[in-house]
Every structure is written in structure tokens, then in C-alpha cells.
Short mmCIF file of C-alpha atoms in Angstrom, two decimals:
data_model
loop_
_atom_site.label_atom_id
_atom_site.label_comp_id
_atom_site.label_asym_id
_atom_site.label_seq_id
_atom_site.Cartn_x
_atom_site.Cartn_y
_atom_site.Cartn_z
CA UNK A 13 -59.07 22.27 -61.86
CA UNK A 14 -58.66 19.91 -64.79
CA UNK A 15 -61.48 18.13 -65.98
CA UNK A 16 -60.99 14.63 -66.39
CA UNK A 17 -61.13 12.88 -69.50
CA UNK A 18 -61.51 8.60 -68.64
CA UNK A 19 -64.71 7.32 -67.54
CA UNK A 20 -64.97 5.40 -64.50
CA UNK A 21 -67.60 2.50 -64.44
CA UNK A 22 -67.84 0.05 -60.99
CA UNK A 23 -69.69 -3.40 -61.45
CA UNK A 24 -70.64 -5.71 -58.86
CA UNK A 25 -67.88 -8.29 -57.93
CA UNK A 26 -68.15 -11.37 -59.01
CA UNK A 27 -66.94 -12.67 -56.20
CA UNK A 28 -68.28 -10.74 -53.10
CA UNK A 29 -65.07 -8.32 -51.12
CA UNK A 30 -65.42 -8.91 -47.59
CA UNK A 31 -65.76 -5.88 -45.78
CA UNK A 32 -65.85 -5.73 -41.86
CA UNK A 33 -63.60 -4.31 -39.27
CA UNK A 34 -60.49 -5.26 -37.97
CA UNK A 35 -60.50 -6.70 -34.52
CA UNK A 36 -58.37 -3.75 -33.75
CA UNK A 37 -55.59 -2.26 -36.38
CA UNK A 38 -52.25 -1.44 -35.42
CA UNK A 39 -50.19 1.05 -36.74
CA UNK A 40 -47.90 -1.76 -38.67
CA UNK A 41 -50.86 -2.69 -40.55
CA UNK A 42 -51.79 0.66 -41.36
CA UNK A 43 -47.90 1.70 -42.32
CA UNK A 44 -48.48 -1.74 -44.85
CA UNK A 45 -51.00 -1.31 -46.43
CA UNK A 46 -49.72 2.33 -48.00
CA UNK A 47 -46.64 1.13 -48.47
CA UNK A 48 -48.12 -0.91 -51.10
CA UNK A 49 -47.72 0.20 -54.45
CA UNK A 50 -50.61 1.04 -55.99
CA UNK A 51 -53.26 -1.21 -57.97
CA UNK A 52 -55.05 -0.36 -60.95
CA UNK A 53 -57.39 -2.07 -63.18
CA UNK A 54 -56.10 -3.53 -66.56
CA UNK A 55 -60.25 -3.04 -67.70
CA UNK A 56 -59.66 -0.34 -69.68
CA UNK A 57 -61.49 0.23 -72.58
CA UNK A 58 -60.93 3.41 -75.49
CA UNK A 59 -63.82 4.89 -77.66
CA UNK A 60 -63.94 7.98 -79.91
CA UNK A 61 -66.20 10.58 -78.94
CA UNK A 62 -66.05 14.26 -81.00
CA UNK A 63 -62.86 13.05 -82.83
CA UNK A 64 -60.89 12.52 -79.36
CA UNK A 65 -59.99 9.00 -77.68
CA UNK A 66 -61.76 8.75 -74.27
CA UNK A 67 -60.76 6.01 -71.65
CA UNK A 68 -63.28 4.29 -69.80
CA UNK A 69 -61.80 2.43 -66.86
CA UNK A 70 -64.29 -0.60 -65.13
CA UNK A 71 -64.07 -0.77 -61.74
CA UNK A 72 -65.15 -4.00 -59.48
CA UNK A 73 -66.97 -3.20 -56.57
CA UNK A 74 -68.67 -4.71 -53.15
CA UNK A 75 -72.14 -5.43 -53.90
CA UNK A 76 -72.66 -4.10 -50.16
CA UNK A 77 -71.04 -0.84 -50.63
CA UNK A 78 -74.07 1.06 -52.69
CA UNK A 79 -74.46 3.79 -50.07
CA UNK A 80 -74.56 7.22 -51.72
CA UNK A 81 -75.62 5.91 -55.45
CA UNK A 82 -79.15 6.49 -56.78
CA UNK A 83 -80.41 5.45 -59.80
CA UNK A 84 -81.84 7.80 -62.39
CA UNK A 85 -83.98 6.59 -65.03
CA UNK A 86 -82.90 7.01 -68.99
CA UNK A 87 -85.43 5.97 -71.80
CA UNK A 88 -81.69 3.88 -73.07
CA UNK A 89 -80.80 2.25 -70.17
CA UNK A 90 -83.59 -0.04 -68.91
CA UNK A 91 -82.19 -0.49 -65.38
CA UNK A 92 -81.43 2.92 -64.95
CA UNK A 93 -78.01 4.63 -64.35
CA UNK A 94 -76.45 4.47 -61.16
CA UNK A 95 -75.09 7.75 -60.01
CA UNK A 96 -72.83 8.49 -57.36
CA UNK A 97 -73.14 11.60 -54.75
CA UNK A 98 -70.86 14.27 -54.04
CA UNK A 99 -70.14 12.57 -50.66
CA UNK A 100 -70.03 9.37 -51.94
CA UNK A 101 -67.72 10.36 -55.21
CA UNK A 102 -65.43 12.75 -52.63
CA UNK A 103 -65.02 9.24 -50.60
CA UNK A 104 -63.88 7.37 -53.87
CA UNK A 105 -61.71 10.21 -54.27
CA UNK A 106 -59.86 9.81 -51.03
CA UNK A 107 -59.65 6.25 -50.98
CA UNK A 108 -57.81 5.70 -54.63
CA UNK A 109 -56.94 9.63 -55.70
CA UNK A 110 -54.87 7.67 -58.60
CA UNK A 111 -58.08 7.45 -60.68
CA UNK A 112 -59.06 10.78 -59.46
CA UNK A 113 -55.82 12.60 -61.01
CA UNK A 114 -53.76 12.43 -57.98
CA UNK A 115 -53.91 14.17 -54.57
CA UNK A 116 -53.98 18.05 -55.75
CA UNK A 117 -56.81 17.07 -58.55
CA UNK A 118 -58.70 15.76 -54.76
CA UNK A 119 -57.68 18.76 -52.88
CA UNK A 120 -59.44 20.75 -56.13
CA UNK A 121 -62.57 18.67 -55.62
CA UNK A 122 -62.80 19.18 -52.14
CA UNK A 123 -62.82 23.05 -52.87
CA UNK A 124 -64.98 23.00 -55.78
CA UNK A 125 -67.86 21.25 -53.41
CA UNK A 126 -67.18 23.09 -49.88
CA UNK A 127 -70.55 25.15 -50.12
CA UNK A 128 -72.65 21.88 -51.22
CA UNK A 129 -70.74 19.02 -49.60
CA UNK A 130 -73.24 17.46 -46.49
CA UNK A 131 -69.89 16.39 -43.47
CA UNK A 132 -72.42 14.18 -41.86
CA UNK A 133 -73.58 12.28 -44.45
CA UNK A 134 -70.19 11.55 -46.04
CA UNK A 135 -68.77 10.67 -43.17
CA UNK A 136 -71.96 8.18 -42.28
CA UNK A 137 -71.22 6.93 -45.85
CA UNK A 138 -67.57 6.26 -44.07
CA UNK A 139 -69.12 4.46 -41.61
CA UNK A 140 -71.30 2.23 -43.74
CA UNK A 141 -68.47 1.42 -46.04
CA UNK A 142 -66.91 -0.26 -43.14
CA UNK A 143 -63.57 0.85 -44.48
CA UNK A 144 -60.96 -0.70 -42.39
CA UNK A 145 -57.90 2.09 -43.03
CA UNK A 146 -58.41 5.64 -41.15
CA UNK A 147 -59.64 7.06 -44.13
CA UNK A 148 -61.49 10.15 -42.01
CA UNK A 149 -58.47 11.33 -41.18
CA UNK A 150 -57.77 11.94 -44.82
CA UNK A 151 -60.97 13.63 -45.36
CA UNK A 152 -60.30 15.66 -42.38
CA UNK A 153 -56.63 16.82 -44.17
CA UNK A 154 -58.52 17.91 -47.71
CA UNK A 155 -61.06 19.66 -45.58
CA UNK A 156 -58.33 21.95 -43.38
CA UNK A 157 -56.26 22.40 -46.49
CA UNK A 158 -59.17 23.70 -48.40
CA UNK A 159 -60.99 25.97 -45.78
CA UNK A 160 -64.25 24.81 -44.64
CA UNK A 161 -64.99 25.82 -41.51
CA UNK A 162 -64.04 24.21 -37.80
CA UNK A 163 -68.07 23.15 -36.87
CA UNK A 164 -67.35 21.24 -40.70
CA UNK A 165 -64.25 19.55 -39.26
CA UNK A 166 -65.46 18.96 -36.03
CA UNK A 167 -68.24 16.58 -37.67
CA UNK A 168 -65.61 14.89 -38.99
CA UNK A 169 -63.29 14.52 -35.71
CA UNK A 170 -66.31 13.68 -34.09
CA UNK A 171 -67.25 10.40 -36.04
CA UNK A 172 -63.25 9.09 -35.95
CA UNK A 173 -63.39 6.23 -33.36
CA UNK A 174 -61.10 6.27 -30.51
CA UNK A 175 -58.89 3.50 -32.30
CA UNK A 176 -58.69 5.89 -35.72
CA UNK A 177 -57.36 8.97 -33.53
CA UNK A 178 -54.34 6.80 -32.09
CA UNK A 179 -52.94 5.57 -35.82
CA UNK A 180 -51.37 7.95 -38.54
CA UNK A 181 -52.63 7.81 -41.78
CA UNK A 182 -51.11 8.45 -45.54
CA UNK A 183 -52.95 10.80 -48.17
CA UNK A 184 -51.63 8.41 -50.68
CA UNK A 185 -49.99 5.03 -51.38
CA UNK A 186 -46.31 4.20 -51.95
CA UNK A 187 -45.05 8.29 -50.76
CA UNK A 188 -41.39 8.91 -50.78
CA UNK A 189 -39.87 11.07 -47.96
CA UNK A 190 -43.28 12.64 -47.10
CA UNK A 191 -44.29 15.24 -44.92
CA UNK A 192 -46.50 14.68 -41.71
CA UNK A 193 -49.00 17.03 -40.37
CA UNK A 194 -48.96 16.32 -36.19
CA UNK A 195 -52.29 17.58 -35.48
CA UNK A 196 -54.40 15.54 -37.84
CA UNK A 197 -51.80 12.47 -37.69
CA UNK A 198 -51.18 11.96 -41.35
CA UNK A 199 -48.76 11.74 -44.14
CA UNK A 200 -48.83 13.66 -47.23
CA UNK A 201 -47.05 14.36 -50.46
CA UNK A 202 -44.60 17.29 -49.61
CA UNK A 203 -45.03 20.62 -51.36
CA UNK A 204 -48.81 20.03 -51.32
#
């Protein structure tokens, strides 16, 4: 697994995203959106640590999308830190896997925290987020591809909603030619 190098910061918005469900998505809408290419952030910002030039890329995020952070106290930072759970990191993962290194750098992570990752609570995380795109079903392709058990993937079948289980999904933005697994209903990169 490669250990990444940039740092990845998230401040509040200043204007608050708007997150809430669809009425009811459709497969075009779904098919759009990861047809997009995708976006990253231009905040990047380069330091030298130990002789070597780090990256550290700040993200904007929902103020109502702090589920799975907790704050750690540090004698430097008044406020605290703000760290992010597995679950909650895994989730970041799967939703932009460009600033995690790319789909096989996810698939990696997914391995690395099979014996400590909690299904339920990442996927109530999910459900908090009020994500609008099937991202479950993504979760539910890093999870069969990296061999945690059927009672783990059933926890995560179990929490799709009867609308996610009708629409394919795509393991990543902007794919060319890729392949499609029938049984989970999702695209992926081929050779992956």
C-alpha cells in the first residue's frame, strides 16, 4: 500500500452545501453525474518537512456533515484537532478516491481495516451524510473485492434503500470502457 504524502484539511463552507435527498433519482441522473469529469481543489498549499516538499490540499465541507470526526485536544491547537474515523475516512475514500490515490490505493484501505472497520456504523454515517448518489453500492464492491465476510456485506445490502438497489453505480468518475459487475450493479475500472 503506498503511503500518501499530501495532507488533506476540510473547512466549513462558507456558504452552506445543501444536502437532502432526491425526490427519487433516476438512472440518467446517476449515469451524469459520473460522467462528469472530476473536480479538484486549486487550495493547495506546499511546505518542507525533513528536507521533502509535502502538499497539503484544503478541502470545503458541509458544516452538517461532521458525523464520524472527534476532536482531540493538543496543548497547540486551542480548538482541538478534528479527526476523522476509519468509517468516516473509508466513506471520503469512496466518494472522491482521486484524493485518496485512486481506486486500487481504496481497495488497499479497505483491506488494511477489514478486522477493525464497524459495517454498521459506516454505513449509518452513509445515511447521515444524506448522500444523494448510491454510494453503498460502492462500499459494498471494495468490501467483496477485499474479503470480508457475507454477515459484513449483508449489513451493507441491508441499509441500501429499495430505490439504491434498482440504479447502477460507478467506482469512479469519468471511466472509459469499464467493466460492470451484475450482482452488485456497478461500474468499475477494468483490470481492477
Amino acid at each position: 500500500m503506498n503511503v500518501p504524502k499530501p495532507l488533506y484539511i476540510k473547512k466549513k463552507a462558507t456558504k452552506s452545501k445543501a444536502f437532502h435527498e432526491a425526490e427519487k433519482l433516476s438512472q440518467s441522473q446517476v449515469d451524469e453525474a459520473f460522467a462528469a469529469s472530476v473536480k479538484t481543489t486549486k487550495n493547495i498549499y506546499t511546505f518542507n518537512y525533513e528536507g521533502k516538499m509535502r502538499e497539503v490540499y484544503l478541502l470545503e465541507k458541509s458544516a452538517a456533515i461532521d458525523n464520524g470526526i472527534t476532536k482531540i485536544s493538543e496543548p497547540h491547537a486551542p480548538s482541538g484537532i478534528a479527526l476523522s474515523s476509519i468509517e468516516k475516512t473509508l466513506i471520503e475514500c469512496v466518494i472522491k478516491p482521486n484524493y485518496a490515490g485512486g481506486t486500487q490505493e481504496v481497495m488497499a484501505a479497505f483491506h488494511a481495516a477489514k478486522d477493525r472497520l464497524k459495517v454498521l456504523r459506516m454505513m449509518q454515517l452513509v445515511e447521515k451524510g444524506g448522500y444523494s448518489l448510491p454510494y453503498g453500492k460502492n462500499i459494498l464492491f471494495y468490501m467483496d473485492r477485499t474479503g470480508y465476510t457475507e454477515q459484513q456485506k449483508d449489513l451493507v445490502r441491508q441499509r441500501l434503500t429499495p430505490e439504491t438497489k434498482q440504479l447502477n453505480s460507478y467506482l469512479e468518475k469519468s471511466m472509459r470502457n469499464p467493466a460492470f459487475d451484475a450482482n452488485i450493479g456497478i461500474y468499475y475500472p477494468k483490470g481492477l
